[in-house]
Short mmCIF file of C-alpha atoms in Angstrom, two decimals:
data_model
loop_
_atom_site.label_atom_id
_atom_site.label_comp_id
_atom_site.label_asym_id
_atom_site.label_seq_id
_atom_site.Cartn_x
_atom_site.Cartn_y
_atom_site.Cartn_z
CA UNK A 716 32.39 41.51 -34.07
CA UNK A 717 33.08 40.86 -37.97
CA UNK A 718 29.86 39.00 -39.54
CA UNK A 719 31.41 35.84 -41.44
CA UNK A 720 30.00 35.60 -44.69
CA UNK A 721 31.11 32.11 -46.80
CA UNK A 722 30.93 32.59 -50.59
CA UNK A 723 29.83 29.59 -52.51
CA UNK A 724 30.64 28.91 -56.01
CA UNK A 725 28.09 26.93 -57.55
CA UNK A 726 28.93 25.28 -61.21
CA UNK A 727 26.57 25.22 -63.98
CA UNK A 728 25.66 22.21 -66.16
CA UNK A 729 25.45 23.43 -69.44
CA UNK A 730 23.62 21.12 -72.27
CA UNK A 731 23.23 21.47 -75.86
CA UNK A 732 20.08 22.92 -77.59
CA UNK A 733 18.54 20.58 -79.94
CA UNK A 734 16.93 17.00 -80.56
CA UNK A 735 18.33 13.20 -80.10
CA UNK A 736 21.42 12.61 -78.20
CA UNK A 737 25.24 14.12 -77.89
CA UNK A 738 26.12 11.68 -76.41
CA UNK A 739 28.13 13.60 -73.66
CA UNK A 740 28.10 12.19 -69.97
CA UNK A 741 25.93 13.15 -67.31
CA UNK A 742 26.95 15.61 -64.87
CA UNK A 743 27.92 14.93 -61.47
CA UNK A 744 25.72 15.39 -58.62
CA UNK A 745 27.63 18.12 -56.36
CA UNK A 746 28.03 17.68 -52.72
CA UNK A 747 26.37 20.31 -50.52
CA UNK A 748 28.42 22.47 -48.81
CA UNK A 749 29.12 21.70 -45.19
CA UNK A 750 27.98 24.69 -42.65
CA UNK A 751 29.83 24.76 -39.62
CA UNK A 752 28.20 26.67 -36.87
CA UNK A 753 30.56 28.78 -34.82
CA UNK A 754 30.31 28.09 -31.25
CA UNK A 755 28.04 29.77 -29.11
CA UNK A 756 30.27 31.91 -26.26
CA UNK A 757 28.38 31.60 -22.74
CA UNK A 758 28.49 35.22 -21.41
CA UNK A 759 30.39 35.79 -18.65
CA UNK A 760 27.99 36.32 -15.70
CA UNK A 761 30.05 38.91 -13.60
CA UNK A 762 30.78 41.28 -16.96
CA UNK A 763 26.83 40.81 -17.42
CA UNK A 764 25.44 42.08 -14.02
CA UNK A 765 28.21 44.52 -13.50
CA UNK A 766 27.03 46.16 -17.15
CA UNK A 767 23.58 46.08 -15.68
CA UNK A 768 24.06 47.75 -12.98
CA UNK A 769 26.24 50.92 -14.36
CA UNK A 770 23.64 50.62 -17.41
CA UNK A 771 20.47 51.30 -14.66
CA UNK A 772 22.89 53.93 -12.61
CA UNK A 773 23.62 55.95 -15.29
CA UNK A 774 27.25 55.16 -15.44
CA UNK A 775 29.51 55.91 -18.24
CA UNK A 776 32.78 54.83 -19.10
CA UNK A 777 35.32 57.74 -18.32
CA UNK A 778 36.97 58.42 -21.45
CA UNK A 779 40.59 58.75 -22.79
CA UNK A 780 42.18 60.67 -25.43
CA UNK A 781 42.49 57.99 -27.61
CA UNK A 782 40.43 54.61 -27.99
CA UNK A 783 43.60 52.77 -26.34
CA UNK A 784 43.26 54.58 -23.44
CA UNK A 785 41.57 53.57 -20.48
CA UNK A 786 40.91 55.68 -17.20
CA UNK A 787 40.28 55.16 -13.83
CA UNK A 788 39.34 57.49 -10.80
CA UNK A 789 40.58 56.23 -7.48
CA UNK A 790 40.52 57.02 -3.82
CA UNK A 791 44.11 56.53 -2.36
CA UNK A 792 43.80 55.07 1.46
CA UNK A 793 45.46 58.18 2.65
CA UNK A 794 42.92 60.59 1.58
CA UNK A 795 43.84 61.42 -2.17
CA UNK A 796 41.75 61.12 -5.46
CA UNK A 797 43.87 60.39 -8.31
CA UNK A 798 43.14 59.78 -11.88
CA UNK A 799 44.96 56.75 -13.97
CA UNK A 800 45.57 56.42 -17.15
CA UNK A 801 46.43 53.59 -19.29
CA UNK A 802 47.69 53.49 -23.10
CA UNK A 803 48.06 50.55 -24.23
CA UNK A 804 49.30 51.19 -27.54
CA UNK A 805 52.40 53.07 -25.75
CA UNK A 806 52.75 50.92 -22.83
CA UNK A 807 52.58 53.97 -20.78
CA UNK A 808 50.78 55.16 -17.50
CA UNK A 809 50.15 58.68 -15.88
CA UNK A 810 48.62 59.64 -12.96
CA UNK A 811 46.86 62.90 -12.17
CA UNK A 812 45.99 63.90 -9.00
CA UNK A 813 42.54 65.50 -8.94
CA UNK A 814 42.64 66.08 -5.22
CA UNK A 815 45.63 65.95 -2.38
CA UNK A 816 46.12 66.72 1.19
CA UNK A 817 49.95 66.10 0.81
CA UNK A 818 50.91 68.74 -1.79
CA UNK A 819 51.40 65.75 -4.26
CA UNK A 820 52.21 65.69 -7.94
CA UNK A 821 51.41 64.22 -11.05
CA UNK A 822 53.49 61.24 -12.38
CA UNK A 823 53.90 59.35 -15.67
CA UNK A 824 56.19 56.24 -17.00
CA UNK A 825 55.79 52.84 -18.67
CA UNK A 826 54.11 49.74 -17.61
CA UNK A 827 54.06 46.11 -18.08
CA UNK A 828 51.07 44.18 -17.91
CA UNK A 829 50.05 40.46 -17.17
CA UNK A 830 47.14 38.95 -17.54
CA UNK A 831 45.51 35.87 -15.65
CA UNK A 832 41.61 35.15 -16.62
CA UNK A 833 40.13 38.50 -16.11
CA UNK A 834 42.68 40.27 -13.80
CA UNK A 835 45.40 42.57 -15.66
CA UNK A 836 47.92 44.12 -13.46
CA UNK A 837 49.79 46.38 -14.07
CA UNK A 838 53.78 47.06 -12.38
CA UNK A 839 56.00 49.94 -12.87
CA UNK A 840 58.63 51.30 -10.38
CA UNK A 841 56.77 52.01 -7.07
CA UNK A 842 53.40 51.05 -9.29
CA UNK A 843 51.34 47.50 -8.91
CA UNK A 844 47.59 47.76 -9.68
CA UNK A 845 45.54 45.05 -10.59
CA UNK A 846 41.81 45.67 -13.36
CA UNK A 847 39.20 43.80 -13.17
CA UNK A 848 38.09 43.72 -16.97
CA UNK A 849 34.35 42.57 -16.02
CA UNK A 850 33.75 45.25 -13.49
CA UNK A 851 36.28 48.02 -14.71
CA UNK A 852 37.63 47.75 -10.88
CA UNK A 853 40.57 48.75 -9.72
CA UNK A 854 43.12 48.00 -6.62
CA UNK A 855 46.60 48.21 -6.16
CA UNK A 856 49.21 50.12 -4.62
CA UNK A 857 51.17 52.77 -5.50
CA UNK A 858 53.71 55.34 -3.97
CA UNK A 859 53.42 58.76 -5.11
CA UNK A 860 55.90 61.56 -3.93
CA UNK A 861 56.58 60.34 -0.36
CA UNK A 862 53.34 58.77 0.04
CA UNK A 863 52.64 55.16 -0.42
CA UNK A 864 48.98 54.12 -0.23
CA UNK A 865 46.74 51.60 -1.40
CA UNK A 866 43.97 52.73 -3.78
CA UNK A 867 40.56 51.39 -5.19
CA UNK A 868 38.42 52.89 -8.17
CA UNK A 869 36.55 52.66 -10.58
CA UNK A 870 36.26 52.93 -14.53
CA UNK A 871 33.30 54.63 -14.61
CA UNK A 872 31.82 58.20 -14.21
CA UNK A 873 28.34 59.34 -12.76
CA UNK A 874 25.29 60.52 -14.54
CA UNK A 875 22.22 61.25 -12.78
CA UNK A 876 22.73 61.39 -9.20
CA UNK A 877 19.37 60.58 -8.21
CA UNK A 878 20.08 57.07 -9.51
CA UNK A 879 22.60 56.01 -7.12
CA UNK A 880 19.46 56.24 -4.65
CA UNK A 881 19.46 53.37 -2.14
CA UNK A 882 20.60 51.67 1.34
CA UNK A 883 24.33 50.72 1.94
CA UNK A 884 26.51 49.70 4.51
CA UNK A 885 29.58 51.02 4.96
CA UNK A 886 33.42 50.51 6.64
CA UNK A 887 35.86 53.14 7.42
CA UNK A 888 38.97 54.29 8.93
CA UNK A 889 40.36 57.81 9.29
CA UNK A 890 43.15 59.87 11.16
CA UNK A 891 44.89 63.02 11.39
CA UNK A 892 46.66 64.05 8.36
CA UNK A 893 49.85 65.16 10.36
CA UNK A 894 50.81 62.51 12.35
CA UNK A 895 48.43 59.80 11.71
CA UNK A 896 47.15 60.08 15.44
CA UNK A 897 43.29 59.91 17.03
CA UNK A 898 42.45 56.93 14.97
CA UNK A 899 38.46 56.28 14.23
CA UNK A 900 36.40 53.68 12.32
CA UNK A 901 33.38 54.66 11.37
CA UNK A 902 31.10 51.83 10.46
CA UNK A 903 27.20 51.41 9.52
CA UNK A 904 24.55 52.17 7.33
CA UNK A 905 23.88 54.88 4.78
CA UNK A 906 20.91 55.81 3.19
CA UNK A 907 20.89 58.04 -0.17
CA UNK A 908 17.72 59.68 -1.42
CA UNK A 909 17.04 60.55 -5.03
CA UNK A 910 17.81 64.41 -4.54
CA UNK A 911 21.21 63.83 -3.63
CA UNK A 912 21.11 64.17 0.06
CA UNK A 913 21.98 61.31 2.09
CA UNK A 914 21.95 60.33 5.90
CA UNK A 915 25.19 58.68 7.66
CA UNK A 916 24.44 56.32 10.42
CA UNK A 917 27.79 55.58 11.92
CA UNK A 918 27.52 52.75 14.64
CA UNK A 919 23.59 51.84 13.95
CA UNK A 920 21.25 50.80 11.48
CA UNK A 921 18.14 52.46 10.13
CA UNK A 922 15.29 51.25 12.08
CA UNK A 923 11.66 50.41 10.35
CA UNK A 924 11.01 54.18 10.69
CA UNK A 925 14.09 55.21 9.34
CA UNK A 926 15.48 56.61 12.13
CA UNK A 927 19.69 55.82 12.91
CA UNK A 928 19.30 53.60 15.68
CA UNK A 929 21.91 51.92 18.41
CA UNK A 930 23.10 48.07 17.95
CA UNK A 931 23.39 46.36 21.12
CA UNK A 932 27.22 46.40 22.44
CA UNK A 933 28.26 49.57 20.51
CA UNK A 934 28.28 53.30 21.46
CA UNK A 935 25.38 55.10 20.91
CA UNK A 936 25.07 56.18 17.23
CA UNK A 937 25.82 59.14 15.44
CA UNK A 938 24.17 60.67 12.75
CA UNK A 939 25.25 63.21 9.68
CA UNK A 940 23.18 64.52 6.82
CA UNK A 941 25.11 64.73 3.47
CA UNK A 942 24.27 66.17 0.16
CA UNK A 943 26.20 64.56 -3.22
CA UNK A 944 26.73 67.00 -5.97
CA UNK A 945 28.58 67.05 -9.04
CA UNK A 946 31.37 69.11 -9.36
CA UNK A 947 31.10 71.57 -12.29
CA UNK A 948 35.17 71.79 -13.08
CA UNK A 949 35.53 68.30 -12.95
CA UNK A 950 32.68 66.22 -13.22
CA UNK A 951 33.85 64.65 -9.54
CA UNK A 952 30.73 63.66 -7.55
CA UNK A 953 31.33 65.52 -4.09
CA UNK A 954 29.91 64.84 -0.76
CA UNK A 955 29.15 67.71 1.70
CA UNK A 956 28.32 68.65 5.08
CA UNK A 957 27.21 71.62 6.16
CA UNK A 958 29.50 74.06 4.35
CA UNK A 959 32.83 71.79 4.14
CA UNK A 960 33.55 69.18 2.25
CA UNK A 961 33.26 65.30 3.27
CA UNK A 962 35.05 63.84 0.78
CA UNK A 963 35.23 62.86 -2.80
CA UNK A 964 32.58 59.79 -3.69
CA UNK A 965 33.83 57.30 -6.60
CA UNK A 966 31.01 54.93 -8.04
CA UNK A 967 31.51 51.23 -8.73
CA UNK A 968 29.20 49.20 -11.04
CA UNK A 969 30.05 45.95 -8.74
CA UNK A 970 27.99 42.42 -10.11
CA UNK A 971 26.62 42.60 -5.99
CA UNK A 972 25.38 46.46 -6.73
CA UNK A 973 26.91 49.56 -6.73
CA UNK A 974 29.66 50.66 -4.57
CA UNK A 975 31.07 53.75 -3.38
CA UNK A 976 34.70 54.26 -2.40
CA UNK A 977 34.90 57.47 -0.40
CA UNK A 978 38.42 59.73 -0.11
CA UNK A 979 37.55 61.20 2.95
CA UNK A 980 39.03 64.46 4.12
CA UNK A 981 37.87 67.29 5.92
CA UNK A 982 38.76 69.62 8.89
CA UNK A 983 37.41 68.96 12.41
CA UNK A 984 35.86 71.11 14.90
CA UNK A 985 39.71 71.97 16.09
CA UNK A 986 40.60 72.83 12.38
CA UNK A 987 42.52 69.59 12.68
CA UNK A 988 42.69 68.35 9.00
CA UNK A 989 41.51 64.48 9.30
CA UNK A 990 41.78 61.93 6.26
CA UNK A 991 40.74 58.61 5.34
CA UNK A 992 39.00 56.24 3.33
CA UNK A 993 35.45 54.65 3.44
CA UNK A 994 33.70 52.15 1.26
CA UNK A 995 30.44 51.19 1.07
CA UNK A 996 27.97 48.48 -0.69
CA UNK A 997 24.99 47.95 -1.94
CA UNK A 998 23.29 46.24 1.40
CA UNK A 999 22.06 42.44 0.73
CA UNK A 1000 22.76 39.58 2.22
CA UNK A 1001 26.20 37.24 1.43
CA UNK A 1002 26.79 33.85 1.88
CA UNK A 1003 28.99 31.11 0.29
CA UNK A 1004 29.89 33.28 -2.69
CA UNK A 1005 32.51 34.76 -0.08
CA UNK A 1006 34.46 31.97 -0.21
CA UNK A 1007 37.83 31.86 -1.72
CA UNK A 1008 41.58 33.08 -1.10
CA UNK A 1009 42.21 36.97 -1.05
CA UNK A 1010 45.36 38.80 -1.31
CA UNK A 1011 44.84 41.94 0.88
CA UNK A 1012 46.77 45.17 1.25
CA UNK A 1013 47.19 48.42 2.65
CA UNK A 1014 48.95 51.55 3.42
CA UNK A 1015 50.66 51.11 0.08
CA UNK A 1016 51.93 47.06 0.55
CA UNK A 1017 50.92 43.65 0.88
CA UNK A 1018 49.80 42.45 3.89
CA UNK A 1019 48.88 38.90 3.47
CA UNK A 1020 45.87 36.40 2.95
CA UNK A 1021 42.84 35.18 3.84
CA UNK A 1022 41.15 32.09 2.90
CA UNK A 1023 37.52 31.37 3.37
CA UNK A 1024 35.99 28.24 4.08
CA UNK A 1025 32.69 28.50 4.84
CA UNK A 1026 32.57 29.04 8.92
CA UNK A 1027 36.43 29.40 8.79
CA UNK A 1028 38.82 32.00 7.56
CA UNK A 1029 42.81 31.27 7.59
CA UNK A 1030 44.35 34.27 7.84
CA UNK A 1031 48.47 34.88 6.64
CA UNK A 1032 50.46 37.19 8.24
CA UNK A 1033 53.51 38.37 5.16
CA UNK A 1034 55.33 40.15 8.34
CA UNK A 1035 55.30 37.58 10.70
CA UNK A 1036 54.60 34.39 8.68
CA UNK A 1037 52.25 33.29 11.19
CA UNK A 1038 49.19 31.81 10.16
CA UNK A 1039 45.60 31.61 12.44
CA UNK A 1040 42.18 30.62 11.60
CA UNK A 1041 39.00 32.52 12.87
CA UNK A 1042 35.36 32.18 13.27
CA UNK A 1043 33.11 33.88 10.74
CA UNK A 1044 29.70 34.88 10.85
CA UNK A 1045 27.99 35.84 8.19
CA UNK A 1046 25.45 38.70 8.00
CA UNK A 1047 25.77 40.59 11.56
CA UNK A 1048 27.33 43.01 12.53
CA UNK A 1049 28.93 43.30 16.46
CA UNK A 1050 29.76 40.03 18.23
CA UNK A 1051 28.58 37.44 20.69
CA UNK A 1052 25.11 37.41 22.10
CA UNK A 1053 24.58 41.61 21.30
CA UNK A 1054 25.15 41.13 17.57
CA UNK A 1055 22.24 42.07 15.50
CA UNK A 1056 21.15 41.18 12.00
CA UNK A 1057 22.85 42.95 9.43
CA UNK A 1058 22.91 41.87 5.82
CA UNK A 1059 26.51 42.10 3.60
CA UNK A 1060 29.42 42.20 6.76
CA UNK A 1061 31.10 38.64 7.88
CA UNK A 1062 32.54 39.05 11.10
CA UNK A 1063 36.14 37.42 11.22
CA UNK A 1064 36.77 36.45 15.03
CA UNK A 1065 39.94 34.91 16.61
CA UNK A 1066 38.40 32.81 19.34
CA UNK A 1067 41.47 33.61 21.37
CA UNK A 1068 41.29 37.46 21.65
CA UNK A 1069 38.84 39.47 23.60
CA UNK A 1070 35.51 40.58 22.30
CA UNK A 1071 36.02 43.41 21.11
CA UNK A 1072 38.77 42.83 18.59
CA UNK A 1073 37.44 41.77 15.71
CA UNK A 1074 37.44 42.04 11.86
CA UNK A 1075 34.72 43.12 9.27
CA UNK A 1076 34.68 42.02 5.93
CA UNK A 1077 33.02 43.10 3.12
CA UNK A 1078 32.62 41.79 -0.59
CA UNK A 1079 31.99 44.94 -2.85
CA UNK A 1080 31.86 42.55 -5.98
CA UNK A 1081 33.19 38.95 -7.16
CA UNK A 1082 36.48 40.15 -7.03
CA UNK A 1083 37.04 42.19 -4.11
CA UNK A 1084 36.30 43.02 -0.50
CA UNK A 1085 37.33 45.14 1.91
CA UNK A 1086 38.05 44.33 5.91
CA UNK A 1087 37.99 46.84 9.01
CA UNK A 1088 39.71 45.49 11.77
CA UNK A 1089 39.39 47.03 15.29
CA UNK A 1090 43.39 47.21 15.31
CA UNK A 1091 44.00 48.96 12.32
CA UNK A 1092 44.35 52.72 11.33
CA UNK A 1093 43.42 51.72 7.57
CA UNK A 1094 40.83 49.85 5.75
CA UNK A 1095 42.45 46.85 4.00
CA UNK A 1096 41.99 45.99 1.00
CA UNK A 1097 41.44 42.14 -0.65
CA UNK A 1098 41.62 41.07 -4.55
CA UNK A 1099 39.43 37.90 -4.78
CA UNK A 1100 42.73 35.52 -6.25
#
């Protein structure tokens, strides 16, 4: 910001040297100047928190070639990492892909961009992503090649590992790459440790002894051990089991807390290669902060809405045009009388349909969330509107 500096003239009497009177007239009194105080900007509260959190991860802004570029890392819903690239200056986009399961290429063009409040998106042919200027988020879809997903990411890179230390939740959903068959939602709690290695609890939480341990109503638990590293070529934080990869982590600085949107990919004990996406949060309780309308998308294309009123979501159907409101329940996770405490996941509920289906949904920050429901193959995405 430019310091304003105001110049003031001032005049000067000048009077004669010398005894008895010229009889000149008096000067005139001057008026003082009137300062006029610029005012004061409140800083915006989301921008603030979601600086202070990348600032006490370690984050840095990824940087372009230029100072009007600006570059984001995303993991595409079907099990991609791409990098995108913005210049404003040249109105143009380009998207590199820094890891693909479908033999998929790079692509570049021109954008236009409109802006509401703090949301740009962004729309070319086959291209509508939407940034989040206060958290450097972004969400969208795209179609690359053949492919059409829906992708999240983030402007930022990682530092230190050992300072995305913590306990998060997490939602899934993966599949086979050929085919899109033996569908599986992973969903629970992860722990990361300050030397990189983390433990998955899919289906549990972590007890008071920090064991992975069974929610009432679900399957019993399973448990994987992970180690994050950073990749030397790069500079792409990695997750690994065993030998093989798990998937490629991206790190959100989110005004809730960090967040970590996962492209999932790896080869199963069949040599089956499986893909995916999962996202996980920061764990801490939510409550009327949720509430608001959300467009939501996946597999590459709008899907519809849902608007939350405290104990109430109204969900819209774009395919159908039907529209249904469900029960929500903050902070558990499973339903009915088995569901347990479990801080950061509403639980969407149609009254109508059996137990078991159901919908989670998770905020990752003020301006989006992400929802697993039991009848979907992919996570779905929602843009706080």
């Amino acid at each position: 910001m430019k310091n304003a500096f105001t110049f003031l003239v001032l005049g000067a009497a000048l009077s004669a040297c010398g005894g008895g009177s010229d009889g000149g007239t008096p000067a005139t009194p001057e008026t003082p100047p009137v300062v006029v105080t610029p005012p004061v900007v409140p800083a915006d509260s989301v921008a603030a928190a979601s600086e202070a959190v990348a600032r006490d991860a370690g984050l840095s802004v990824i940087a372009g070639a230029s100072a009007a570029e600006s570059v984001y890392d995303v993991a595409a819903d079907i099990g991609d990492t791409w990098r995108i690239t913005f210049d404003s200056a040249k109105k143009t986009y380009a998207i590199r892909v820094l890891s693909t399961q479908f033999g998929l290429s790079d692509r570049s063009g021109t954008f236009s961009a409109a802006t509401a409040g703090n949301l740009t998106t962004y729309t070319a042919t086959d291209f509508s992503v939407t940034v989040d200027a206060r958290t450097r988020l972004l969400s969208g879809n795209i179609k690359l090649g053949n492919m059409a997903s829906t992708v999240s990411g983030t402007g930022y890179a990682v530092g230190d590992v050992a300072r995305l230390a913590g306990s998060y939740l997490f939602v899934g959903a993966m599949r086979n790459a050929r085919g899109g068959g033996d569908r599986f939602n992973p969903k629970g709690s992860v722990r990361i440790a300050a030397n990189g290695t983390a433990q998955l609890c899919n289906g549990g939480i972590f007890n008071a002894q920090g064991a992975c341990s069974a929610v009432p109503g679900l399957p019993q638990p399973e448990s994987a051990d992970l180690t994050l590293v950073k990749d030397a070529k790069n500079g792409l934080l990695v997750a690994r089991q065993g030998g093989q990869d798990f998937g490629i982590v991206h790190v959100h600085a989110g005004d809730r807390g960090l967040a970590l949107f996962i492209d999932r990919y790896s080869l199963n004990q069949e040599n089956v290669l499986r893909v995916g996406s999962i996202v996980a949060a920061r764990q801490q309780k939510i409550g009327t902060e949720i509430n608001g309308s959300y467009a939501c998308a996946e597999q590459g294309g709008t899907t519809g809405r849902i608007d939350i009123a405290g104990n109430v979501a109204t969900v819209t159907n774009n395919g159908t045009g039907k529209v249904h409101t469900e029960n929500v329940t903050l902070n558990k996770l499973g339903t009915g009388a088995q569901a347990v405490d479990f801080d950061g996941i509403a639980v969407l509920k149609d009254p109508a349909d059996v137990q078991a289906d159901y919908a989670l949904f998770m905020p990752v920050s003020s301006s989006m969330a992400v929802q697993f429901s039991t009848d979907r193959s992919f996570l779905t995405t929602c843009l706080k509107q």
